[in-house]
Short mmCIF file of C-alpha atoms in Angstrom, two decimals:
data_model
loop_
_atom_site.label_atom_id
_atom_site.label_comp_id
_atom_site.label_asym_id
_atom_site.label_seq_id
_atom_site.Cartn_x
_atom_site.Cartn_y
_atom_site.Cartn_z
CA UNK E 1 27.27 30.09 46.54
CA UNK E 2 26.25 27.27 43.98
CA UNK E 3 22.53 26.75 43.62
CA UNK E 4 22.05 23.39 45.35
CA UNK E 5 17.91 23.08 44.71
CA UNK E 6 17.91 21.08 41.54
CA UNK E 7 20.25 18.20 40.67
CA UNK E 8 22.82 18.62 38.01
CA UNK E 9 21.57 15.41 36.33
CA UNK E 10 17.90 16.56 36.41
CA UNK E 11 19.08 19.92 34.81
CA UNK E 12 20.86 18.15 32.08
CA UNK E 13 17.91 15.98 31.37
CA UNK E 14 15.43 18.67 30.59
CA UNK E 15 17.62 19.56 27.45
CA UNK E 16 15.54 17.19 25.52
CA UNK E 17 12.31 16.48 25.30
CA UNK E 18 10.24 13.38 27.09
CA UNK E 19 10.85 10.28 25.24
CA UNK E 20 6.80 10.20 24.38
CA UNK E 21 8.00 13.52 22.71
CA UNK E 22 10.89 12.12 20.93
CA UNK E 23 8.72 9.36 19.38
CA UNK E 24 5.74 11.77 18.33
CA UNK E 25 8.53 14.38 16.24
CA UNK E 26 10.50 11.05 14.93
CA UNK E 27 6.74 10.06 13.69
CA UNK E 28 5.98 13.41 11.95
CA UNK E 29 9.20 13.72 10.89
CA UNK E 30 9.54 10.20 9.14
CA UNK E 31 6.25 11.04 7.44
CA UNK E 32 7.30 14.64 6.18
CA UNK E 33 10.74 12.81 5.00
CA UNK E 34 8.66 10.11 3.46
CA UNK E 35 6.31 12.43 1.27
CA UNK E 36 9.66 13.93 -0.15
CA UNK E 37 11.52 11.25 -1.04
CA UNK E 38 7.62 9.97 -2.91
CA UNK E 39 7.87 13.30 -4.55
CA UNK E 40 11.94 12.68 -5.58
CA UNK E 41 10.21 9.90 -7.19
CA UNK E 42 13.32 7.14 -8.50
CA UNK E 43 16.20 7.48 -9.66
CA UNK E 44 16.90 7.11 -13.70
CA UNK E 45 17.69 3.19 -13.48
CA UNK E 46 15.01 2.86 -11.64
CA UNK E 47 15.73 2.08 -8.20
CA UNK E 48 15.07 3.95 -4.94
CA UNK E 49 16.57 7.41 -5.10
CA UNK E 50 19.14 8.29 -2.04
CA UNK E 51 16.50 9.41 1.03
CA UNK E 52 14.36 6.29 0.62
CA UNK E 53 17.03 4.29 0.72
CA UNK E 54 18.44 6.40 3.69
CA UNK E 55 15.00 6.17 5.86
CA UNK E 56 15.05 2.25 4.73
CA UNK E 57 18.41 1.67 6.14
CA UNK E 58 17.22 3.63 9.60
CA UNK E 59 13.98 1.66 10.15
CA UNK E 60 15.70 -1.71 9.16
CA UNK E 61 18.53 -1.11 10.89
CA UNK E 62 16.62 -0.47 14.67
CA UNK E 63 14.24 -3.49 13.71
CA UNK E 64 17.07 -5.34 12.90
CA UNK E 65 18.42 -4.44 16.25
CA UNK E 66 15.46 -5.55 18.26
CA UNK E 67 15.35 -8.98 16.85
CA UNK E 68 18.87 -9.54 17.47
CA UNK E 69 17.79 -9.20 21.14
CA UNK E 70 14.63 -11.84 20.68
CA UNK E 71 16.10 -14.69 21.08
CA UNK E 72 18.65 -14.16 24.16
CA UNK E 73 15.97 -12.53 25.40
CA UNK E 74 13.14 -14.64 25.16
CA UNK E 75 15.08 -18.17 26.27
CA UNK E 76 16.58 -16.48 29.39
CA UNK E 77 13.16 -14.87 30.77
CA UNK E 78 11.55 -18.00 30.15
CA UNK E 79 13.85 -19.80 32.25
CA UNK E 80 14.10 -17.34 34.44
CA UNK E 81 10.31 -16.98 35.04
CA UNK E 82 9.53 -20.89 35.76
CA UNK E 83 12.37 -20.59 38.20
CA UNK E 84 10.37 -18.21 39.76
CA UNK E 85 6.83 -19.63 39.53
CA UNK E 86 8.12 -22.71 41.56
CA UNK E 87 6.80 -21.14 45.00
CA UNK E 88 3.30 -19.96 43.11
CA UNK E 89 0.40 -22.80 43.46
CA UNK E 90 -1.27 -21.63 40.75
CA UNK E 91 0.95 -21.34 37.76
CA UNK E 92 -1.08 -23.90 35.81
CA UNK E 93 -4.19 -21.70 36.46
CA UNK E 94 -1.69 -18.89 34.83
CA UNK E 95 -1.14 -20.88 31.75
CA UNK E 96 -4.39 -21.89 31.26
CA UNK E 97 -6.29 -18.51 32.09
CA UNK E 98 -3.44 -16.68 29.27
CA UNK E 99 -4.86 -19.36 26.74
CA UNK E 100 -8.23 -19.05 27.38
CA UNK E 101 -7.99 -14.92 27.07
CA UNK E 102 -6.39 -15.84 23.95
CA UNK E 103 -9.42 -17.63 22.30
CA UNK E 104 -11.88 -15.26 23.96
CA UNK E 105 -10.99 -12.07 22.24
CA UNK E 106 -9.82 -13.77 19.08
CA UNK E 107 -13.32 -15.29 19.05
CA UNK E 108 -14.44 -11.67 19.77
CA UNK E 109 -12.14 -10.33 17.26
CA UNK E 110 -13.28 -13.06 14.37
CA UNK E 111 -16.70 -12.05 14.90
CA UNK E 112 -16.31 -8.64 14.11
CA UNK E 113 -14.83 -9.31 11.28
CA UNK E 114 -17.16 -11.16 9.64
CA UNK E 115 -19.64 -8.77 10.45
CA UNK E 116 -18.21 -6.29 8.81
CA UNK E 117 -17.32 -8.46 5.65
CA UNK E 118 -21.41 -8.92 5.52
CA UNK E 119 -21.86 -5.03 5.53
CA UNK E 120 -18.86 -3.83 3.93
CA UNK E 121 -19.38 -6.40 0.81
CA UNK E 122 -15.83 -5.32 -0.61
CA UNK E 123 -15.64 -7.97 -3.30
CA UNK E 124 -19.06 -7.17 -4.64
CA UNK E 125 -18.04 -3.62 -4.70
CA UNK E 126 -14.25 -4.08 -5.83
CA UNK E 127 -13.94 -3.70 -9.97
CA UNK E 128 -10.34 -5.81 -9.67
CA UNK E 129 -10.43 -8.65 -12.25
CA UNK E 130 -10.15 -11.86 -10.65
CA UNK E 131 -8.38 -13.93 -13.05
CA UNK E 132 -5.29 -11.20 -12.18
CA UNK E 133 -5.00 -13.21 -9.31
CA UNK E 134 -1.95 -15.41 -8.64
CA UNK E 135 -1.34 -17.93 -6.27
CA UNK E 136 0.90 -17.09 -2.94
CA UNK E 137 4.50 -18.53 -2.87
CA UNK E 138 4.26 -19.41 0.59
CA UNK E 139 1.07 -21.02 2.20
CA UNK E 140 -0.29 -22.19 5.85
CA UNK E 141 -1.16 -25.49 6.52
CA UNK E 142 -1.94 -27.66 10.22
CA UNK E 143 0.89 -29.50 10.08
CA UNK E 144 3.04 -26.26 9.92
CA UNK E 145 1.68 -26.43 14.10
CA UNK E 146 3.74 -29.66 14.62
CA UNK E 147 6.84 -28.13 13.05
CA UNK E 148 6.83 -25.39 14.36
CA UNK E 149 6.78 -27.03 18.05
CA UNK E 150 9.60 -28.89 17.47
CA UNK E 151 12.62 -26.97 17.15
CA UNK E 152 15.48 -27.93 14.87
CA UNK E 153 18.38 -27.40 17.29
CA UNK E 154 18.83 -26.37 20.45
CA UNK E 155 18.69 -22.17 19.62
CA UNK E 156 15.36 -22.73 17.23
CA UNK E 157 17.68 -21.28 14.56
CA UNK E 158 16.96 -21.80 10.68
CA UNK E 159 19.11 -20.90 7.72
CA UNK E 160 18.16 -20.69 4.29
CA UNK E 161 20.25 -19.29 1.01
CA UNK E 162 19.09 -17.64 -1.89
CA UNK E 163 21.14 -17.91 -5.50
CA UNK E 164 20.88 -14.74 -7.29
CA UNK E 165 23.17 -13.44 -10.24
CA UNK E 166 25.51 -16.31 -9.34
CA UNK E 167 26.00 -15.22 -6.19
CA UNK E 168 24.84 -17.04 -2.77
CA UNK E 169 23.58 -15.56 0.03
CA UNK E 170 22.32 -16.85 3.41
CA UNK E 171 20.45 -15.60 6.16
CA UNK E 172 19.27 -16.97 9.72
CA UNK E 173 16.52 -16.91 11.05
CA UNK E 174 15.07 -18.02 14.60
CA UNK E 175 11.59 -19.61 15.70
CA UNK E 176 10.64 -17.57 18.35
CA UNK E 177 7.71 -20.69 19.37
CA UNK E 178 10.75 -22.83 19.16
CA UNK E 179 12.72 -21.17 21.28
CA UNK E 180 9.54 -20.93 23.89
CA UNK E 181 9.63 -24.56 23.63
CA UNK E 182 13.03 -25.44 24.59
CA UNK E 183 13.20 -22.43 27.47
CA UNK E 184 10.47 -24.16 28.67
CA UNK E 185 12.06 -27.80 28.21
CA UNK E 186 15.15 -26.48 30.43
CA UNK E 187 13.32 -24.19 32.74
CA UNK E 188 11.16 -27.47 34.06
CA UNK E 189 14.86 -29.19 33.79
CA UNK E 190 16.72 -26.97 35.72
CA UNK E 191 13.45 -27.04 38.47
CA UNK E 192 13.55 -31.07 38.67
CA UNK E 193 17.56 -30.96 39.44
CA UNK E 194 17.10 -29.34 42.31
CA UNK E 195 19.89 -28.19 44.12
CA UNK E 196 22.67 -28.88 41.18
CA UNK E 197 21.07 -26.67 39.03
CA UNK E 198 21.35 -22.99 41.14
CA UNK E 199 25.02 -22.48 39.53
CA UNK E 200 23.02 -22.37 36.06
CA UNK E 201 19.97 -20.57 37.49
CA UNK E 202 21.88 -17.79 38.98
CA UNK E 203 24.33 -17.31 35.68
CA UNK E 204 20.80 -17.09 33.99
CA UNK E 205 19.78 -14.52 36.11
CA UNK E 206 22.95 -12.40 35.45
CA UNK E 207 22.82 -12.95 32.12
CA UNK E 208 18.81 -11.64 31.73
CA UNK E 209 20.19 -8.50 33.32
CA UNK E 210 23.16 -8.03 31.05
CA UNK E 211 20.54 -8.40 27.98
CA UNK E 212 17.90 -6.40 29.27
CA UNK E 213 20.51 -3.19 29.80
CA UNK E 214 21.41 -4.07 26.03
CA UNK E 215 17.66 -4.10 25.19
CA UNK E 216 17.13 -0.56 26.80
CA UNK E 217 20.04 0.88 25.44
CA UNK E 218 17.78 -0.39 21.86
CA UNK E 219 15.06 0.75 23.02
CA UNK E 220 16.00 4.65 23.22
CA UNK E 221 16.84 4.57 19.60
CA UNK E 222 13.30 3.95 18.80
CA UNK E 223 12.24 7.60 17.73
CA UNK E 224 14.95 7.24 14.86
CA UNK E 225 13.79 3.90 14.05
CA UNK E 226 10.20 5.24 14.12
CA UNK E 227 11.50 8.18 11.92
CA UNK E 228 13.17 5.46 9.24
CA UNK E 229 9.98 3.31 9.17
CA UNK E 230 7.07 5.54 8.63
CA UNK E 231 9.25 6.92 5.89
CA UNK E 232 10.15 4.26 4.23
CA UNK E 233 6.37 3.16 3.62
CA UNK E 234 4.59 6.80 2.95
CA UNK E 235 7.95 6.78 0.26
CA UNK E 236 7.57 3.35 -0.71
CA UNK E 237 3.37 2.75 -0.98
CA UNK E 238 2.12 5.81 -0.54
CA UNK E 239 -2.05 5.82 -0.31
CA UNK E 240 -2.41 5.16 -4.69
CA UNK E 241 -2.74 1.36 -4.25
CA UNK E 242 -5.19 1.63 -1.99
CA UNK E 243 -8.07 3.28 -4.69
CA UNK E 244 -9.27 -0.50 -6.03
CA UNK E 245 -9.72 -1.97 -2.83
CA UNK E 246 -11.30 0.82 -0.75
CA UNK E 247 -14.00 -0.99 0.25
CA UNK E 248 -11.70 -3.40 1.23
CA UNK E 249 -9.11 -1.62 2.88
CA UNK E 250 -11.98 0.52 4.73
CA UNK E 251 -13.46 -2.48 6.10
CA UNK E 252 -10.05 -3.82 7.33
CA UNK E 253 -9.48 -0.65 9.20
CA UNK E 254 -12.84 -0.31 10.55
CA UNK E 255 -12.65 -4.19 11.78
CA UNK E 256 -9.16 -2.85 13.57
CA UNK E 257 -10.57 -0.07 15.31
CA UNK E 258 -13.37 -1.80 16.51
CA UNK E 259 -11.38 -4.24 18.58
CA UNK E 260 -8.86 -1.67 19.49
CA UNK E 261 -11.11 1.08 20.93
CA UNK E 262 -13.95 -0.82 21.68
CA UNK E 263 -13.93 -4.53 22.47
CA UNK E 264 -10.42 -3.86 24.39
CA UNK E 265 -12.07 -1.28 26.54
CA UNK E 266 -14.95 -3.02 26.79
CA UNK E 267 -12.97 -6.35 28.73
CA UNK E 268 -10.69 -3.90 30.49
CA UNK E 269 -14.00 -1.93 32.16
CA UNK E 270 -14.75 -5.30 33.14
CA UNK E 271 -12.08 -5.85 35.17
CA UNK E 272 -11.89 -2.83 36.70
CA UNK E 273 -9.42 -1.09 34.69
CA UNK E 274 -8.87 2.19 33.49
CA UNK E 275 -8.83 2.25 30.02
CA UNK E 276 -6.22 5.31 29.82
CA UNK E 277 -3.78 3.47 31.82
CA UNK E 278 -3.78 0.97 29.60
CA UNK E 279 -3.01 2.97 26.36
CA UNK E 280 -1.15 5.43 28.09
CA UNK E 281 0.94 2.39 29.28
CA UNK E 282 1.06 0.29 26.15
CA UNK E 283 1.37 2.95 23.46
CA UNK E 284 5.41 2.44 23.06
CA UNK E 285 4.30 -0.90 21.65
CA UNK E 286 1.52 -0.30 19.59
CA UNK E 287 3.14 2.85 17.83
CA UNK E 288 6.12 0.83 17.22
CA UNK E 289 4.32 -2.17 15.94
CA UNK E 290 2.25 0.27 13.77
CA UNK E 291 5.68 1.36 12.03
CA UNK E 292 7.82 -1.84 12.17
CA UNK E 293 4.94 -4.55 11.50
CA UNK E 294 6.99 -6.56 13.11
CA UNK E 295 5.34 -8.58 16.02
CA UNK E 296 8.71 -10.70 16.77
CA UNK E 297 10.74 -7.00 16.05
CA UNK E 298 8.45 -5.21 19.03
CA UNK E 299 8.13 -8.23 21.29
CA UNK E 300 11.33 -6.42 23.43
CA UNK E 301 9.20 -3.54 23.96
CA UNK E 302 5.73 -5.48 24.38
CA UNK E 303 7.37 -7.45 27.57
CA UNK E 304 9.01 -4.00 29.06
CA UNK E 305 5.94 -1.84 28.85
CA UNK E 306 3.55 -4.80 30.17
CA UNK E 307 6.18 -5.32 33.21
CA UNK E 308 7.25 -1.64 33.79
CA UNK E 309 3.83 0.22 32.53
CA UNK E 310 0.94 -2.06 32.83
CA UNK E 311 2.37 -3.68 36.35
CA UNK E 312 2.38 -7.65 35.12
CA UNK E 313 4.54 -9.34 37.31
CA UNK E 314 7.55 -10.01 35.19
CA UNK E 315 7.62 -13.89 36.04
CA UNK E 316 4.12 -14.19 34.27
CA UNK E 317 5.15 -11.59 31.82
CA UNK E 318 8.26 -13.51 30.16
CA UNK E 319 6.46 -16.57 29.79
CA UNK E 320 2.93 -14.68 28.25
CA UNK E 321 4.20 -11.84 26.24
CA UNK E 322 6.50 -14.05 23.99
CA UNK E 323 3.99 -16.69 23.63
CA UNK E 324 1.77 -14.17 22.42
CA UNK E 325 3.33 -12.68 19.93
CA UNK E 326 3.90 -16.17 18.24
CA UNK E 327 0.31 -17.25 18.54
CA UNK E 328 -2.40 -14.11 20.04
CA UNK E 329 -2.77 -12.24 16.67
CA UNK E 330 -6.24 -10.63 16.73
CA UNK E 331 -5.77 -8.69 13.73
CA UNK E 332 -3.72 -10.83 11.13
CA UNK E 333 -5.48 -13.86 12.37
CA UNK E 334 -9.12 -13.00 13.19
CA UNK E 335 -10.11 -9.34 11.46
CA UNK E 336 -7.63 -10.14 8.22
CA UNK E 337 -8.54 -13.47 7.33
CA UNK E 338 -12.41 -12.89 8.20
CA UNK E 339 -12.59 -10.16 6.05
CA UNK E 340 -10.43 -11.32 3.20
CA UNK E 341 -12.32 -14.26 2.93
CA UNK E 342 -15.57 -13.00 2.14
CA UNK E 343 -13.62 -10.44 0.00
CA UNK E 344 -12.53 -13.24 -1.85
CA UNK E 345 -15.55 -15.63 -1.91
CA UNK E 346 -17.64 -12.44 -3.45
CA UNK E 347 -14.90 -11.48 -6.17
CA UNK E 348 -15.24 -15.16 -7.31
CA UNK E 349 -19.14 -15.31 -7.23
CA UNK E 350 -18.73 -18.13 -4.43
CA UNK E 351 -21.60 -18.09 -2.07
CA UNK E 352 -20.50 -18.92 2.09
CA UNK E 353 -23.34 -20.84 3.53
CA UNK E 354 -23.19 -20.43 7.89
CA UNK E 355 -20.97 -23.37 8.20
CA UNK E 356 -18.46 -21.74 6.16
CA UNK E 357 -18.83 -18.81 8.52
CA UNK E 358 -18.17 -21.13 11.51
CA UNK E 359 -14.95 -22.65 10.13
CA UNK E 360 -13.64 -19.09 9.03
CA UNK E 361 -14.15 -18.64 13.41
CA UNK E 362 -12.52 -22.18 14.51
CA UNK E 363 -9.41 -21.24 12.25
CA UNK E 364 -8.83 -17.66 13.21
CA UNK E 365 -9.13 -19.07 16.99
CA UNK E 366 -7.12 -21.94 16.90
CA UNK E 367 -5.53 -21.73 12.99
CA UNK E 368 -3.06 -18.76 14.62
CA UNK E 369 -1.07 -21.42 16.33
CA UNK E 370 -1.05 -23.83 12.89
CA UNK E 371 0.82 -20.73 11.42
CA UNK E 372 3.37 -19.76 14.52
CA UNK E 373 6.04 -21.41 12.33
CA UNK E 374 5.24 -19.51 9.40
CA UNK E 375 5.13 -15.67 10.19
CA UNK E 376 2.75 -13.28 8.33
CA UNK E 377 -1.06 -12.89 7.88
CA UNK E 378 -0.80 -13.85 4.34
CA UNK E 379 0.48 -17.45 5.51
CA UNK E 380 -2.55 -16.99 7.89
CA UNK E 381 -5.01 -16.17 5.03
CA UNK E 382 -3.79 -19.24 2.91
CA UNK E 383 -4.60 -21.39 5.70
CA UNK E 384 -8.22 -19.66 6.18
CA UNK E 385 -8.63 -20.14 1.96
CA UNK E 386 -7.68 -23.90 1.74
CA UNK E 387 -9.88 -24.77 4.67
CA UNK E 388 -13.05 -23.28 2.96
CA UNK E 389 -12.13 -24.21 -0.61
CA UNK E 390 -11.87 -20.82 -1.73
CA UNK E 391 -8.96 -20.38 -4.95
CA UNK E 392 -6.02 -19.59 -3.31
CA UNK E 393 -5.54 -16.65 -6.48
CA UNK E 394 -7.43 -14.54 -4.52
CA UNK E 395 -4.70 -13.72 -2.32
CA UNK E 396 -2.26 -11.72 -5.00
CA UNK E 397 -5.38 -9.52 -5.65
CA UNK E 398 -4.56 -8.28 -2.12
CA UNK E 399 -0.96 -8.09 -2.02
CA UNK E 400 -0.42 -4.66 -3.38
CA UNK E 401 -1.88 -2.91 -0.06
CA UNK E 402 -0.76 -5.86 2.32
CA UNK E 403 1.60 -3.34 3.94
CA UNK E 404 -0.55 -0.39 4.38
CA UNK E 405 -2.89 -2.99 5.86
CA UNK E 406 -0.05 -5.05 7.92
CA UNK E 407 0.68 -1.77 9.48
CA UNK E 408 -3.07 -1.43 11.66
CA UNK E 409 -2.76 -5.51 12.14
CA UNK E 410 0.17 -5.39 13.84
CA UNK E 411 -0.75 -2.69 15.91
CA UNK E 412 -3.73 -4.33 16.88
CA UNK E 413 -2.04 -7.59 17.50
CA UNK E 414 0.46 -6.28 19.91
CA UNK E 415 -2.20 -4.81 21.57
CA UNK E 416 -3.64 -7.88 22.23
CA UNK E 417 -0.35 -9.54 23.47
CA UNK E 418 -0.40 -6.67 26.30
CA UNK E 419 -3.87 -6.54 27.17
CA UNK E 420 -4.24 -10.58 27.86
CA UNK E 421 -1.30 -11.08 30.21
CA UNK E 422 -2.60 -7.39 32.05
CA UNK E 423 -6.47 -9.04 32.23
CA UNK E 424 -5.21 -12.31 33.45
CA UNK E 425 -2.87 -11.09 36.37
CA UNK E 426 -5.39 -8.21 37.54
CA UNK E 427 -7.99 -11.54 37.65
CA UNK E 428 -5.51 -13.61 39.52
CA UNK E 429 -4.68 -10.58 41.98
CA UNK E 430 -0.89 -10.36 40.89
CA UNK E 431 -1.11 -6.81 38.67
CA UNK E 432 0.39 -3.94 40.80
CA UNK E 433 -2.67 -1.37 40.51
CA UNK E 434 -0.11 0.96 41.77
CA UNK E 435 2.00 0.65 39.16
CA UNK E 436 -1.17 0.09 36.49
CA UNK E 437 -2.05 3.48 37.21
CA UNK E 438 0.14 5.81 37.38
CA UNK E 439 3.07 4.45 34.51
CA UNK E 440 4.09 6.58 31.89
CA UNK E 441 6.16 5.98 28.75
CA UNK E 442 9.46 6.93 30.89
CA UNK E 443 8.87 4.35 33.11
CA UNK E 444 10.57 2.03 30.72
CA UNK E 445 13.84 3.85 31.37
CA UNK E 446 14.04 3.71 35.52
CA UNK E 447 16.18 0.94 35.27
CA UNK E 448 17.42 1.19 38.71
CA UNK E 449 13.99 0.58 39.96
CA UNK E 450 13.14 -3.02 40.19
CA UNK E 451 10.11 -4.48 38.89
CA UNK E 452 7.22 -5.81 40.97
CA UNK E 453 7.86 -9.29 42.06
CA UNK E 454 4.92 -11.19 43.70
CA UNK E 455 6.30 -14.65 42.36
CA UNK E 456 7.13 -15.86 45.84
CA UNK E 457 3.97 -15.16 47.46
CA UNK E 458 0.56 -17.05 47.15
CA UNK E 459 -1.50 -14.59 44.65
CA UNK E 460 -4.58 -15.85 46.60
CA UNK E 461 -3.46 -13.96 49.60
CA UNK E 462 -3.90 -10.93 48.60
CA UNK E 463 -6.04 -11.14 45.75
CA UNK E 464 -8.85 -8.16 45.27
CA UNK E 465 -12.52 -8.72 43.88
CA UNK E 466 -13.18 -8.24 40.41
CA UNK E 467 -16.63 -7.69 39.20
CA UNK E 468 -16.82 -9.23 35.72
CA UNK E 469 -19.70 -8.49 32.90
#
């Protein structure tokens, strides 16, 4: 008589570990991998020797998989969600609660690091040279805000080729603002045709769900792609570089933590929520930011976990999550260029009187959007340098540990890009507490469960109390 009390499927599941599990040993793994190949050292030309360039091809290869999915993704949920919001009275408020978060804790976030620039002092205690300095190759500027609105073609797609050794190469590249822009543009399209326009809305649908099986599918690779990340940077940096700036770099990662374990918690008590949940929830994100830094790379994830994990109805979700992770950068926007530029003011003897102080606020609050066009906090920090007068040479003094730093920004940034959209719904009475509290990492994977939808109901309805402050 066969044993009938546990499923065969369940039985064949528990041959490998939870996925949480999966990512932790593909972490300590990748870093065990890593310290080897930085103790192979290169090869005798010179270049990477054979497990660097191994772990490299694994981490670039997953990241490279998860963009691929950005844009389809992205354009289709947009579309999808405003299709959605038509029967909600207050999708305005929505909008314009999401953007107000936004400047809030970036405000929050800018403030701390200036703080700690005034008590950390790194330039007055770095010994770097400043005339080392060089000049960045790429910088931010406000009119980089206009072009990055207005997208090029209709897929927000760029292409750009490189000449090396006589040969030519070319690479796309997408806009992921852009392509917010023109889902938008045809989501409000599609709602002002009316009737005409259900054909396309329902082949939109079907085509969201095709991509988001694709995306999971991704998704489950992401303890290898963990593995090949962290390994490629403890192989490639290692912690050497970061002896000069220590000051500097401890500063940066105190700023990070701050906001992460503090002011975070802090707005999320506020509301009511338990802080746990949300890390417990949102941790697929932030550990995968932390290895990819790659904001655009983990926005896939960032959407899933704040749908599946943190309970944000997935019509706000689509339109919130990919808008912040083009514009709600706490820490390559607000900790980064705070810090950096009193780093760089005291390395060049140039006193910051409290105006200075002010605009080094206004740009990390408003400047992230300037830079959407242009990814990368070094764009970011140009834009914070030219605005106070500060020599722009200060930047390649920082360069050598950008990645080791890039690492704790993105983390924190993604962070951010889940916690806003989670705060706004749980004030506008649309986040499933249910769901909020009890989520776990393999909650991402119970595809045949559908995600909350409150998007045809009036969120006033049934909206709770929040005691805020």
């Amino acid at each position: 008589m066969s044993d009938t009390s546990t499923p065969p499927t369940a039985r064949t599941r528990r041959r490998f570990p939870s996925f949480t599990v999966q990512v932790v040993l593909g972490l300590a793994l990748g870093v065990l991998l890593g310290w080897v190949a930085l103790r192979l050292g290169p090869v005798a030309d010179g270049s990477e020797n054979w497990l660097t360039t191994t772990l490299d091809t694994i981490g670039s290869s997953f990241v490279t998989l998860l963009k691929a999915i950005v844009p389809p993704l992205v354009f289709l949920a947009i579309v999808a969600s405003i299709a959605n919001l038509r029967h909600v009275t207050n999708a305005a408020r929505l909008a314009g609660q999401t953007l107000l978060w936004f400047a809030v804790t970036a405000a929050i976030s800018v403030a701390v690091g200036i703080g700690l620039g005034l008590l950390f002092q790194p330039g007055a205690r770095s010994t770097l040279d400043p005339s080392t300095g060089s000049e960045p190759t790429r910088t931010g500027s406000w009119i980089d805000f206009l072009n990055g609105l207005i997208p090029g073609n209709f897929l927000g797609l760029g292409a750009s080729t490189q000449v090396e050794d006589g040969t030519a190469s070319t690479s796309i590249s997408f806009n992921v603002l852009q392509i917010v822009v023109v889902a938008l543009v045809v989501g409000i399209a599609a709602l002002r045709t009316g009737k005409a326009a259900e054909p396309f809305l329902a082949f939109n649908r079907s085509a969201l769900a095709v991509v988001q099986k694709v995306l999971w599918w991704v998704i489950r690779l992401a303890p290898l792609g963990t593995l090949g990340l962290i390994g490629k940077a403890v192989a490639t940096y290692g912690w050497d570089l970061l002896s000069p700036l220590a000051t500097y770099a401890a500063a940066i990662y105190t700023g990070l933590l701050v906001v992460l374990l503090v002011v975070y918690p802090v707005i999320l008590r506020a509301h009511g929520l338990h802080v746990l949940s949300f890390f417990r929830g949102a941790w697929p994100a932030i550990q995968l930011a932390f290895v990819s830094r790659s904001s655009v790379g983990t926005l896939p994830v960032t959407q899933r976990v704040t749908e599946r994990n943190l309970g944000v109805p997935s019509s706000y979700a689509s339109f919130a999550v990919p808008l912040g992770a083009t514009t709600k950068m706490d820490g390559c926007a607000s900790i980064y260029p705070a810090i950096s530029a009193i780093f760089v003011a005291q390395i060049f003897g140039i006193d910051l009187s409290v105006t200075d102080y002010l605009l080094i606020a206004f740009v990390s609050v408003v400047g992230s959007a300037a830079t959407a066009g242009l990814t990368g906090a070094v764009v970011m920090l140009t834009l914070t340098l030219s605005t106070l007068g500060l020599p722009l040479a200060g930047v390649g003094l920082l360069l050598a540990i950008d990645p080791i730093l890039d690492m704790g920004r993105t983390a924190v940034n993604v962070a951010g890009q889940a916690l806003v959209p989670t705060v706004v719904a749980r004030r506008e009475g649309i986040l499933d507490l249910d769901r909020y509290r009890s989520a776990s990492v393999e909650d991402l994977f119970s595809d045949d469960e559908p995600v909350t939808v409150v998007e045809a109901q009036d969120p006033a309805a049934s909206r709770e109390p929040v005691a805020v402050g």
